[in-house]
PDB file of C-alpha atoms and ligand atoms in Angstrom:
ATOM      1  CA  MET A   1     146.782 129.581 110.576  1.00  0.00           C
ATOM      2  CA  GLU A   2     147.182 125.753 108.471  1.00  0.00           C
ATOM      3  CA  LEU A   3     144.146 124.614 106.582  1.00  0.00           C
ATOM      4  CA  THR A   4     143.633 121.420 104.600  1.00  0.00           C
ATOM      5  CA  SER A   5     141.759 121.906 101.539  1.00  0.00           C
ATOM      6  CA  GLU A   6     138.665 120.138 102.750  1.00  0.00           C
ATOM      7  CA  LYS A   7     136.091 122.583 104.212  1.00  0.00           C
ATOM      8  CA  ILE A   8     134.307 120.622 106.870  1.00  0.00           C
ATOM      9  CA  LEU A   9     132.015 122.941 108.131  1.00  0.00           C
ATOM     10  CA  SER A  10     130.212 126.540 106.925  1.00  0.00           C
ATOM     11  CA  LEU A  11     128.295 128.545 109.089  1.00  0.00           C
ATOM     12  CA  GLN A  12     126.684 131.744 106.517  1.00  0.00           C
ATOM     13  CA  ASP A  13     125.517 134.859 108.250  1.00  0.00           C
ATOM     14  CA  LEU A  14     124.050 132.330 111.269  1.00  0.00           C
ATOM     15  CA  THR A  15     121.670 134.288 113.613  1.00  0.00           C
ATOM     16  CA  MET A  16     118.818 132.959 115.932  1.00  0.00           C
ATOM     17  CA  ASN A  17     116.352 135.190 118.413  1.00  0.00           C
ATOM     18  CA  PHE A  18     114.417 133.779 120.855  1.00  0.00           C
ATOM     19  CA  ASN A  19     111.296 135.178 121.315  1.00  0.00           C
ATOM     20  CA  GLY A  20     112.422 138.246 119.855  1.00  0.00           C
ATOM     21  CA  ASN A  21     116.239 138.817 121.548  1.00  0.00           C
ATOM     22  CA  PHE A  22     118.756 138.072 118.930  1.00  0.00           C
ATOM     23  CA  VAL A  23     121.665 135.725 120.247  1.00  0.00           C
ATOM     24  CA  LEU A  24     123.375 135.158 117.249  1.00  0.00           C
ATOM     25  CA  ARG A  25     123.859 137.937 114.873  1.00  0.00           C
ATOM     26  CA  GLY A  26     125.363 136.397 112.484  1.00  0.00           C
ATOM     27  CA  ILE A  27     128.136 134.451 112.578  1.00  0.00           C
ATOM     28  CA  ASP A  28     130.428 133.394 109.712  1.00  0.00           C
ATOM     29  CA  LEU A  29     132.685 130.186 109.890  1.00  0.00           C
ATOM     30  CA  ASP A  30     134.463 127.898 107.752  1.00  0.00           C
ATOM     31  CA  VAL A  31     136.244 124.313 109.257  1.00  0.00           C
ATOM     32  CA  TYR A  32     138.784 122.925 107.416  1.00  0.00           C
ATOM     33  CA  ARG A  33     139.491 119.224 108.567  1.00  0.00           C
ATOM     34  CA  GLY A  34     142.260 118.153 110.884  1.00  0.00           C
ATOM     35  CA  GLN A  35     141.228 121.299 112.959  1.00  0.00           C
ATOM     36  CA  ILE A  36     140.359 122.142 116.351  1.00  0.00           C
ATOM     37  CA  ILE A  37     138.486 124.926 116.973  1.00  0.00           C
ATOM     38  CA  GLY A  38     138.071 126.155 120.828  1.00  0.00           C
ATOM     39  CA  TYR A  39     134.381 128.325 120.570  1.00  0.00           C
ATOM     40  CA  ILE A  40     134.600 130.650 123.172  1.00  0.00           C
ATOM     41  CA  GLY A  41     132.604 133.191 124.897  1.00  0.00           C
ATOM     42  CA  PRO A  42     130.590 134.472 127.555  1.00  0.00           C
ATOM     43  CA  ASN A  43     128.028 133.334 129.651  1.00  0.00           C
ATOM     44  CA  GLY A  44     125.245 133.403 127.620  1.00  0.00           C
ATOM     45  CA  ALA A  45     126.907 134.569 124.063  1.00  0.00           C
ATOM     46  CA  GLY A  46     125.313 131.641 122.141  1.00  0.00           C
ATOM     47  CA  LYS A  47     128.187 128.832 122.035  1.00  0.00           C
ATOM     48  CA  SER A  48     125.695 126.135 122.999  1.00  0.00           C
ATOM     49  CA  THR A  49     123.122 127.289 120.314  1.00  0.00           C
ATOM     50  CA  THR A  50     124.912 127.409 118.218  1.00  0.00           C
ATOM     51  CA  LEU A  51     126.229 123.568 118.620  1.00  0.00           C
ATOM     52  CA  LYS A  52     122.483 122.699 118.658  1.00  0.00           C
ATOM     53  CA  ILE A  53     121.849 124.792 115.584  1.00  0.00           C
ATOM     54  CA  MET A  54     124.825 122.273 113.793  1.00  0.00           C
ATOM     55  CA  LEU A  55     123.578 119.267 115.460  1.00  0.00           C
ATOM     56  CA  GLY A  56     119.847 119.900 114.047  1.00  0.00           C
ATOM     57  CA  LEU A  57     118.207 120.468 117.086  1.00  0.00           C
ATOM     58  CA  VAL A  58     117.168 123.654 117.043  1.00  0.00           C
ATOM     59  CA  ASP A  59     115.055 124.922 113.825  1.00  0.00           C
ATOM     60  CA  GLY A  60     114.280 128.562 113.352  1.00  0.00           C
ATOM     61  CA  TYR A  61     117.616 130.392 112.766  1.00  0.00           C
ATOM     62  CA  GLY A  62     118.747 132.461 109.681  1.00  0.00           C
ATOM     63  CA  GLY A  63     121.479 131.561 107.630  1.00  0.00           C
ATOM     64  CA  ASN A  64     122.872 128.995 106.224  1.00  0.00           C
ATOM     65  CA  VAL A  65     124.619 125.845 108.005  1.00  0.00           C
ATOM     66  CA  GLU A  66     126.677 123.268 105.749  1.00  0.00           C
ATOM     67  CA  ILE A  67     128.255 119.862 107.289  1.00  0.00           C
ATOM     68  CA  PHE A  68     130.033 118.054 104.941  1.00  0.00           C
ATOM     69  CA  GLY A  69     129.491 120.213 101.808  1.00  0.00           C
ATOM     70  CA  GLU A  70     125.170 119.369 102.676  1.00  0.00           C
ATOM     71  CA  ASP A  71     123.124 122.431 103.335  1.00  0.00           C
ATOM     72  CA  ILE A  72     121.560 120.829 107.157  1.00  0.00           C
ATOM     73  CA  LYS A  73     118.053 122.235 106.226  1.00  0.00           C
ATOM     74  CA  LYS A  74     118.048 120.043 102.770  1.00  0.00           C
ATOM     75  CA  SER A  75     120.305 117.174 104.246  1.00  0.00           C
ATOM     76  CA  ASP A  76     118.573 113.517 105.093  1.00  0.00           C
ATOM     77  CA  HIS A  77     119.928 113.505 108.153  1.00  0.00           C
ATOM     78  CA  ALA A  78     122.539 111.114 107.482  1.00  0.00           C
ATOM     79  CA  TYR A  79     125.035 113.537 107.933  1.00  0.00           C
ATOM     80  CA  LYS A  80     124.561 112.891 111.914  1.00  0.00           C
ATOM     81  CA  ARG A  81     125.913 109.863 112.026  1.00  0.00           C
ATOM     82  CA  LYS A  82     129.432 110.882 110.970  1.00  0.00           C
ATOM     83  CA  ILE A  83     129.152 113.549 114.169  1.00  0.00           C
ATOM     84  CA  GLY A  84     129.552 112.866 117.636  1.00  0.00           C
ATOM     85  CA  TYR A  85     128.561 115.120 120.778  1.00  0.00           C
ATOM     86  CA  VAL A  86     129.356 115.686 124.119  1.00  0.00           C
ATOM     87  CA  PRO A  87     126.072 117.851 125.946  1.00  0.00           C
ATOM     88  CA  GLU A  88     127.197 120.633 128.495  1.00  0.00           C
ATOM     89  CA  ASN A  89     124.430 119.024 130.441  1.00  0.00           C
ATOM     90  CA  ALA A  90     123.769 115.502 129.056  1.00  0.00           C
ATOM     91  CA  GLU A  91     120.879 113.188 130.073  1.00  0.00           C
ATOM     92  CA  ILE A  92     121.906 110.343 130.344  1.00  0.00           C
ATOM     93  CA  TYR A  93     119.861 106.491 131.277  1.00  0.00           C
ATOM     94  CA  GLU A  94     120.208 106.046 134.576  1.00  0.00           C
ATOM     95  CA  ASN A  95     118.474 102.828 134.686  1.00  0.00           C
ATOM     96  CA  LEU A  96     120.791 101.291 131.890  1.00  0.00           C
ATOM     97  CA  SER A  97     123.725  99.649 132.744  1.00  0.00           C
ATOM     98  CA  ALA A  98     127.564 101.249 130.901  1.00  0.00           C
ATOM     99  CA  ALA A  99     127.195  97.944 128.949  1.00  0.00           C
ATOM    100  CA  GLU A 100     123.800  98.857 127.824  1.00  0.00           C
ATOM    101  CA  TYR A 101     123.631 102.665 127.178  1.00  0.00           C
ATOM    102  CA  LEU A 102     126.684 101.723 125.299  1.00  0.00           C
ATOM    103  CA  SER A 103     125.442  99.815 122.749  1.00  0.00           C
ATOM    104  CA  PHE A 104     121.715 101.515 122.141  1.00  0.00           C
ATOM    105  CA  MET A 105     123.767 104.419 121.610  1.00  0.00           C
ATOM    106  CA  GLY A 106     126.386 102.560 119.330  1.00  0.00           C
ATOM    107  CA  GLU A 107     122.966 101.159 117.408  1.00  0.00           C
ATOM    108  CA  LEU A 108     121.425 104.346 117.284  1.00  0.00           C
ATOM    109  CA  TYR A 109     124.622 105.797 115.176  1.00  0.00           C
ATOM    110  CA  GLY A 110     124.293 102.762 112.715  1.00  0.00           C
ATOM    111  CA  MET A 111     126.985 100.176 114.997  1.00  0.00           C
ATOM    112  CA  ASP A 112     126.686  96.378 114.455  1.00  0.00           C
ATOM    113  CA  ARG A 113     125.384  95.290 118.289  1.00  0.00           C
ATOM    114  CA  GLU A 114     127.867  93.423 118.692  1.00  0.00           C
ATOM    115  CA  ALA A 115     130.387  95.865 117.325  1.00  0.00           C
ATOM    116  CA  ALA A 116     129.466  98.325 119.672  1.00  0.00           C
ATOM    117  CA  GLU A 117     128.986  96.561 122.510  1.00  0.00           C
ATOM    118  CA  ASN A 118     133.310  94.916 121.807  1.00  0.00           C
ATOM    119  CA  LYS A 119     134.628  98.289 121.429  1.00  0.00           C
ATOM    120  CA  ALA A 120     132.653  99.725 124.693  1.00  0.00           C
ATOM    121  CA  GLU A 121     133.968  96.638 126.750  1.00  0.00           C
ATOM    122  CA  ARG A 122     137.600  98.106 125.136  1.00  0.00           C
ATOM    123  CA  LEU A 123     136.832 101.672 125.841  1.00  0.00           C
ATOM    124  CA  MET A 124     135.332 101.713 129.210  1.00  0.00           C
ATOM    125  CA  ALA A 125     138.242  99.527 130.178  1.00  0.00           C
ATOM    126  CA  GLU A 126     141.574 102.134 128.764  1.00  0.00           C
ATOM    127  CA  PHE A 127     139.456 104.675 131.652  1.00  0.00           C
ATOM    128  CA  ASN A 128     139.881 101.572 134.403  1.00  0.00           C
ATOM    129  CA  MET A 129     135.850 101.450 134.057  1.00  0.00           C
ATOM    130  CA  GLU A 130     135.765  97.268 133.216  1.00  0.00           C
ATOM    131  CA  ASP A 131     135.169  96.506 136.991  1.00  0.00           C
ATOM    132  CA  VAL A 132     131.165  98.591 136.394  1.00  0.00           C
ATOM    133  CA  LEU A 133     130.774  97.916 132.783  1.00  0.00           C
ATOM    134  CA  HIS A 134     127.418  96.137 133.724  1.00  0.00           C
ATOM    135  CA  THR A 135     126.260  98.089 136.687  1.00  0.00           C
ATOM    136  CA  ARG A 136     123.809 101.026 136.453  1.00  0.00           C
ATOM    137  CA  ILE A 137     124.843 104.211 135.249  1.00  0.00           C
ATOM    138  CA  SER A 138     122.692 105.745 138.928  1.00  0.00           C
ATOM    139  CA  SER A 139     125.315 104.905 141.000  1.00  0.00           C
ATOM    140  CA  PHE A 140     128.269 106.264 138.747  1.00  0.00           C
ATOM    141  CA  SER A 141     130.294 109.478 140.255  1.00  0.00           C
ATOM    142  CA  LYS A 142     130.181 112.410 138.226  1.00  0.00           C
ATOM    143  CA  GLY A 143     133.483 111.898 136.730  1.00  0.00           C
ATOM    144  CA  MET A 144     132.856 108.229 135.466  1.00  0.00           C
ATOM    145  CA  ARG A 145     129.701 109.478 133.995  1.00  0.00           C
ATOM    146  CA  GLN A 146     131.405 112.288 131.697  1.00  0.00           C
ATOM    147  CA  LYS A 147     133.581 108.920 130.880  1.00  0.00           C
ATOM    148  CA  VAL A 148     130.572 107.348 129.496  1.00  0.00           C
ATOM    149  CA  ILE A 149     129.065 110.705 127.378  1.00  0.00           C
ATOM    150  CA  ILE A 150     132.567 110.824 126.472  1.00  0.00           C
ATOM    151  CA  ILE A 151     132.910 107.419 124.822  1.00  0.00           C
ATOM    152  CA  SER A 152     129.687 107.068 123.472  1.00  0.00           C
ATOM    153  CA  SER A 153     130.401 110.053 121.036  1.00  0.00           C
ATOM    154  CA  LEU A 154     133.292 108.499 119.976  1.00  0.00           C
ATOM    155  CA  LEU A 155     132.338 105.106 119.787  1.00  0.00           C
ATOM    156  CA  HIS A 156     131.599 105.359 116.215  1.00  0.00           C
ATOM    157  CA  ASP A 157     134.534 106.972 115.095  1.00  0.00           C
ATOM    158  CA  PRO A 158     132.790 109.833 113.633  1.00  0.00           C
ATOM    159  CA  ASP A 159     134.464 112.775 111.439  1.00  0.00           C
ATOM    160  CA  LEU A 160     133.318 115.728 113.465  1.00  0.00           C
ATOM    161  CA  ILE A 161     133.540 116.204 117.438  1.00  0.00           C
ATOM    162  CA  PHE A 162     131.334 118.768 119.437  1.00  0.00           C
ATOM    163  CA  LEU A 163     132.176 119.100 122.851  1.00  0.00           C
ATOM    164  CA  ASP A 164     130.519 121.435 125.041  1.00  0.00           C
ATOM    165  CA  GLU A 165     132.233 121.328 128.380  1.00  0.00           C
ATOM    166  CA  PRO A 166     133.681 117.878 128.132  1.00  0.00           C
ATOM    167  CA  LEU A 167     136.116 117.933 130.369  1.00  0.00           C
ATOM    168  CA  SER A 168     133.521 118.917 133.579  1.00  0.00           C
ATOM    169  CA  GLY A 169     133.970 116.153 136.790  1.00  0.00           C
ATOM    170  CA  LEU A 170     137.153 115.213 135.656  1.00  0.00           C
ATOM    171  CA  ASP A 171     139.997 114.117 137.277  1.00  0.00           C
ATOM    172  CA  ALA A 172     143.825 115.687 136.856  1.00  0.00           C
ATOM    173  CA  ASN A 173     144.457 112.576 134.792  1.00  0.00           C
ATOM    174  CA  SER A 174     141.955 111.747 132.499  1.00  0.00           C
ATOM    175  CA  VAL A 175     141.785 115.096 131.340  1.00  0.00           C
ATOM    176  CA  MET A 176     145.508 114.846 130.493  1.00  0.00           C
ATOM    177  CA  VAL A 177     144.155 111.647 128.737  1.00  0.00           C
ATOM    178  CA  ILE A 178     141.182 113.224 127.233  1.00  0.00           C
ATOM    179  CA  LYS A 179     144.098 116.411 125.745  1.00  0.00           C
ATOM    180  CA  ASP A 180     146.669 113.407 124.327  1.00  0.00           C
ATOM    181  CA  ILE A 181     143.003 111.621 122.634  1.00  0.00           C
ATOM    182  CA  LEU A 182     141.652 114.750 120.877  1.00  0.00           C
ATOM    183  CA  GLU A 183     145.022 115.365 119.837  1.00  0.00           C
ATOM    184  CA  LYS A 184     145.271 112.318 117.883  1.00  0.00           C
ATOM    185  CA  LEU A 185     142.112 112.311 116.596  1.00  0.00           C
ATOM    186  CA  VAL A 186     143.260 115.841 114.777  1.00  0.00           C
ATOM    187  CA  LYS A 187     146.037 114.282 113.460  1.00  0.00           C
ATOM    188  CA  GLN A 188     143.691 111.255 112.487  1.00  0.00           C
ATOM    189  CA  GLY A 189     142.288 113.921 110.354  1.00  0.00           C
ATOM    190  CA  LYS A 190     138.907 114.455 112.344  1.00  0.00           C
ATOM    191  CA  THR A 191     137.754 117.679 113.386  1.00  0.00           C
ATOM    192  CA  ILE A 192     136.818 118.593 116.967  1.00  0.00           C
ATOM    193  CA  PHE A 193     134.579 121.843 117.932  1.00  0.00           C
ATOM    194  CA  TYR A 194     135.580 122.214 121.726  1.00  0.00           C
ATOM    195  CA  SER A 195     133.455 124.789 123.763  1.00  0.00           C
ATOM    196  CA  SER A 196     134.395 125.439 127.502  1.00  0.00           C
ATOM    197  CA  HIS A 197     135.396 128.306 129.967  1.00  0.00           C
ATOM    198  CA  ILE A 198     138.746 126.272 131.141  1.00  0.00           C
ATOM    199  CA  MET A 199     140.972 128.680 129.439  1.00  0.00           C
ATOM    200  CA  ASP A 200     144.147 127.519 130.173  1.00  0.00           C
ATOM    201  CA  VAL A 201     142.533 123.992 128.213  1.00  0.00           C
ATOM    202  CA  VAL A 202     141.371 125.990 125.488  1.00  0.00           C
ATOM    203  CA  GLU A 203     144.926 127.767 124.651  1.00  0.00           C
ATOM    204  CA  LYS A 204     147.113 124.582 124.237  1.00  0.00           C
ATOM    205  CA  ILE A 205     144.833 121.866 122.953  1.00  0.00           C
ATOM    206  CA  SER A 206     142.909 124.365 120.044  1.00  0.00           C
ATOM    207  CA  SER A 207     144.529 125.111 116.152  1.00  0.00           C
ATOM    208  CA  ARG A 208     142.421 128.099 116.265  1.00  0.00           C
ATOM    209  CA  ILE A 209     140.547 130.250 118.390  1.00  0.00           C
ATOM    210  CA  VAL A 210     136.935 131.716 118.045  1.00  0.00           C
ATOM    211  CA  LEU A 211     135.775 133.937 120.728  1.00  0.00           C
ATOM    212  CA  LEU A 212     131.942 135.123 120.485  1.00  0.00           C
ATOM    213  CA  LYS A 213     130.868 138.007 121.880  1.00  0.00           C
ATOM    214  CA  ASP A 214     127.284 139.492 121.483  1.00  0.00           C
ATOM    215  CA  GLY A 215     126.050 137.541 119.097  1.00  0.00           C
ATOM    216  CA  ARG A 216     129.573 138.153 116.819  1.00  0.00           C
ATOM    217  CA  ILE A 217     132.781 136.901 115.977  1.00  0.00           C
ATOM    218  CA  ALA A 218     135.254 139.140 117.913  1.00  0.00           C
ATOM    219  CA  ALA A 219     138.283 136.834 117.863  1.00  0.00           C
ATOM    220  CA  ASP A 220     139.222 134.641 115.016  1.00  0.00           C
ATOM    221  CA  GLY A 221     142.767 133.170 115.321  1.00  0.00           C
ATOM    222  CA  THR A 222     145.235 131.020 116.693  1.00  0.00           C
ATOM    223  CA  PHE A 223     146.523 131.675 120.249  1.00  0.00           C
ATOM    224  CA  GLU A 224     149.237 133.344 118.797  1.00  0.00           C
ATOM    225  CA  GLU A 225     147.240 135.526 116.259  1.00  0.00           C
ATOM    226  CA  LEU A 226     145.208 136.896 118.660  1.00  0.00           C
ATOM    227  CA  ARG A 227     148.283 137.387 121.688  1.00  0.00           C
ATOM    228  CA  LYS A 228     149.628 139.740 118.722  1.00  0.00           C
ATOM    229  CA  ALA A 229     147.111 141.172 118.297  1.00  0.00           C
ATOM    230  CA  ASN A 230     146.199 141.954 121.907  1.00  0.00           C
ATOM    231  CA  GLU A 231     148.202 143.430 125.099  1.00  0.00           C
ATOM    232  CA  LYS A 232     147.590 140.827 126.978  1.00  0.00           C
ATOM    233  CA  GLY A 233     149.368 137.640 128.084  1.00  0.00           C
ATOM    234  CA  SER A 234     147.318 134.479 128.828  1.00  0.00           C
ATOM    235  CA  LEU A 235     144.091 132.680 127.030  1.00  0.00           C
ATOM    236  CA  GLU A 236     141.991 134.168 129.860  1.00  0.00           C
ATOM    237  CA  ASP A 237     143.375 137.555 129.998  1.00  0.00           C
ATOM    238  CA  ILE A 238     142.677 137.670 126.563  1.00  0.00           C
ATOM    239  CA  PHE A 239     139.059 136.912 126.284  1.00  0.00           C
ATOM    240  CA  ASN A 240     138.813 139.566 129.778  1.00  0.00           C
ATOM    241  CA  GLN A 241     140.353 142.296 127.584  1.00  0.00           C
ATOM    242  CA  LEU A 242     138.330 141.276 124.574  1.00  0.00           C
ATOM    243  CA  THR A 243     135.132 141.013 126.626  1.00  0.00           C
ATOM    244  CA  GLY A 244     136.030 143.642 128.221  1.00  0.00           C
ATOM    245  CA  PHE A 245     135.712 142.897 131.683  1.00  0.00           C
ATOM    246  CA  ASP A 246     138.319 144.481 134.319  1.00  0.00           C
ATOM    247  CA  GLU A 247     136.379 144.236 137.245  1.00  0.00           C
ATOM    248  CA  HIS A 248     137.168 141.036 138.810  1.00  0.00           C
ATOM    249  CA  LYS A 249     138.907 142.689 141.407  1.00  0.00           C
ATOM    250  CA  ASN A 250     135.726 145.152 142.622  1.00  0.00           C
ATOM    251  CA  THR A 251     132.806 142.580 141.801  1.00  0.00           C
ATOM    252  CA  ALA A 252     134.973 139.744 144.384  1.00  0.00           C
ATOM    253  CA  GLU A 253     135.968 142.740 146.564  1.00  0.00           C
ATOM    254  CA  ARG A 254     131.481 144.057 147.020  1.00  0.00           C
ATOM    255  CA  PHE A 255     130.653 140.276 146.767  1.00  0.00           C
ATOM    256  CA  VAL A 256     132.940 139.498 149.958  1.00  0.00           C
ATOM    257  CA  SER A 257     131.371 142.007 151.880  1.00  0.00           C
ATOM    258  CA  ILE A 258     127.485 141.455 151.254  1.00  0.00           C
ATOM    259  CA  ILE A 259     128.719 137.947 152.926  1.00  0.00           C
ATOM    260  CA  SER A 260     129.988 139.494 155.137  1.00  0.00           C
ATOM    261  CA  GLU A 261     127.767 142.098 156.022  1.00  0.00           C
ATOM    262  CA  GLY A 262     125.894 141.804 159.791  1.00  0.00           C
ATOM    263  CA  ASP A 263     122.626 140.130 159.595  1.00  0.00           C
ATOM    264  CA  SER A 264     119.742 142.916 160.421  1.00  0.00           C
ATOM    265  CA  HIS A 265     117.243 139.902 161.582  1.00  0.00           C
ATOM    266  CA  ALA A 266     119.711 137.771 163.530  1.00  0.00           C
TER     267      ALA A 266
HETATM  268  N1  ATP B   1     115.628 127.442 123.919  1.00  0.00           N
HETATM  269  C1  ATP B   1     115.724 128.011 123.865  1.00  0.00           C
HETATM  270  N2  ATP B   1     114.959 129.437 124.080  1.00  0.00           N
HETATM  271  C2  ATP B   1     115.242 130.283 124.922  1.00  0.00           C
HETATM  272  N3  ATP B   1     116.363 131.265 125.483  1.00  0.00           N
HETATM  273  C3  ATP B   1     117.055 130.481 125.078  1.00  0.00           C
HETATM  274  C4  ATP B   1     116.732 129.085 124.391  1.00  0.00           C
HETATM  275  N4  ATP B   1     117.862 128.520 124.536  1.00  0.00           N
HETATM  276  C5  ATP B   1     119.120 129.381 125.039  1.00  0.00           C
HETATM  277  N5  ATP B   1     118.605 130.656 125.158  1.00  0.00           N
HETATM  278  C6  ATP B   1     118.984 132.308 125.261  1.00  0.00           C
HETATM  279  O1  ATP B   1     120.458 132.585 124.641  1.00  0.00           O
HETATM  280  C7  ATP B   1     121.521 132.898 125.450  1.00  0.00           C
HETATM  281  C8  ATP B   1     122.011 132.353 124.332  1.00  0.00           C
HETATM  282  O2  ATP B   1     122.674 130.557 125.414  1.00  0.00           O
HETATM  283  P1  ATP B   1     123.286 129.677 124.587  1.00  0.00           P
HETATM  284  O3  ATP B   1     123.383 128.427 125.874  1.00  0.00           O
HETATM  285  O4  ATP B   1     123.802 129.421 123.500  1.00  0.00           O
HETATM  286  O5  ATP B   1     124.631 130.105 125.657  1.00  0.00           O
HETATM  287  P2  ATP B   1     126.633 129.411 126.506  1.00  0.00           P
HETATM  288  O6  ATP B   1     127.052 130.545 125.564  1.00  0.00           O
HETATM  289  O7  ATP B   1     126.276 128.482 125.798  1.00  0.00           O
HETATM  290  O8  ATP B   1     125.996 130.657 127.710  1.00  0.00           O
HETATM  291  P3  ATP B   1     127.258 128.897 129.140  1.00  0.00           P
HETATM  292  O9  ATP B   1     128.394 129.270 128.305  1.00  0.00           O
HETATM  293  O10 ATP B   1     126.245 130.039 130.122  1.00  0.00           O
HETATM  294  O11 ATP B   1     126.755 127.680 128.475  1.00  0.00           O
HETATM  295  C9  ATP B   1     121.167 132.796 126.791  1.00  0.00           C
HETATM  296  O12 ATP B   1     120.502 134.009 127.077  1.00  0.00           O
HETATM  297  C10 ATP B   1     120.031 132.092 126.904  1.00  0.00           C
HETATM  298  O13 ATP B   1     119.216 132.121 128.040  1.00  0.00           O
END
């Protein structure tokens, strides 16, 4: 695994419980500049919770989180200006136009209004959305909203980017563009934490894959390293193997047979 010397992010014995239910049971992870971490795991494994803790959105965790070398509990939140975030289910101000929303977000991140407006306009044009720059977001399709959210997470040129299922709703052309954008950002020295269930994309873009299971890291390495350590071929196969899931055929069969049962009330 290629490591540069600069540690961007460090989780030390990170734990989290909600009402006594442990979601994270001791995560240790050091991330270095220029890595794309594919952060994967079954539904409910605690991926979004980890991201939210790192963003300072969730309190009450155990252990330590250091970002850019500072303990986030002791830092003054200035570190957040160097972070970009695409949440899994973003709430977006529907009644604003894309231009208004993006310049507002840019200003929140400390940008000058004019610079934010100018950059937003050019980035919207790159996604072929120049015609809807001044249109209310409420009329946008899911994919168009997602593009606005992606632009808003990158507008301020962050050093560390958290992406939680960022390709949701995007068409195949847009997915290709986003993958290339991420590759280029990493080449510029940005660090990316990428959480998704789309295994073939994670397999292709990640320089390192971290698999979370039962609140612990169950695998950590490059795709090649994971493949060597496991019998199966694709990341999807490795995921199923490591999470102990070999029931997909039986589950599908039972599911379909329940659907096709006659309705006794009909
Ligand atoms: N604010 C909260 N209050 C109570 N329980 C929570 C809260 N946030 C998360 N949880 C629980 O923590 C567990 C992990 O949730 P989380 O959203 O981190 O999982 P995830 O790995 O991102 O899942 P998915 O792949 O489905 O998005 C789940 O059981 C969830 O119900």
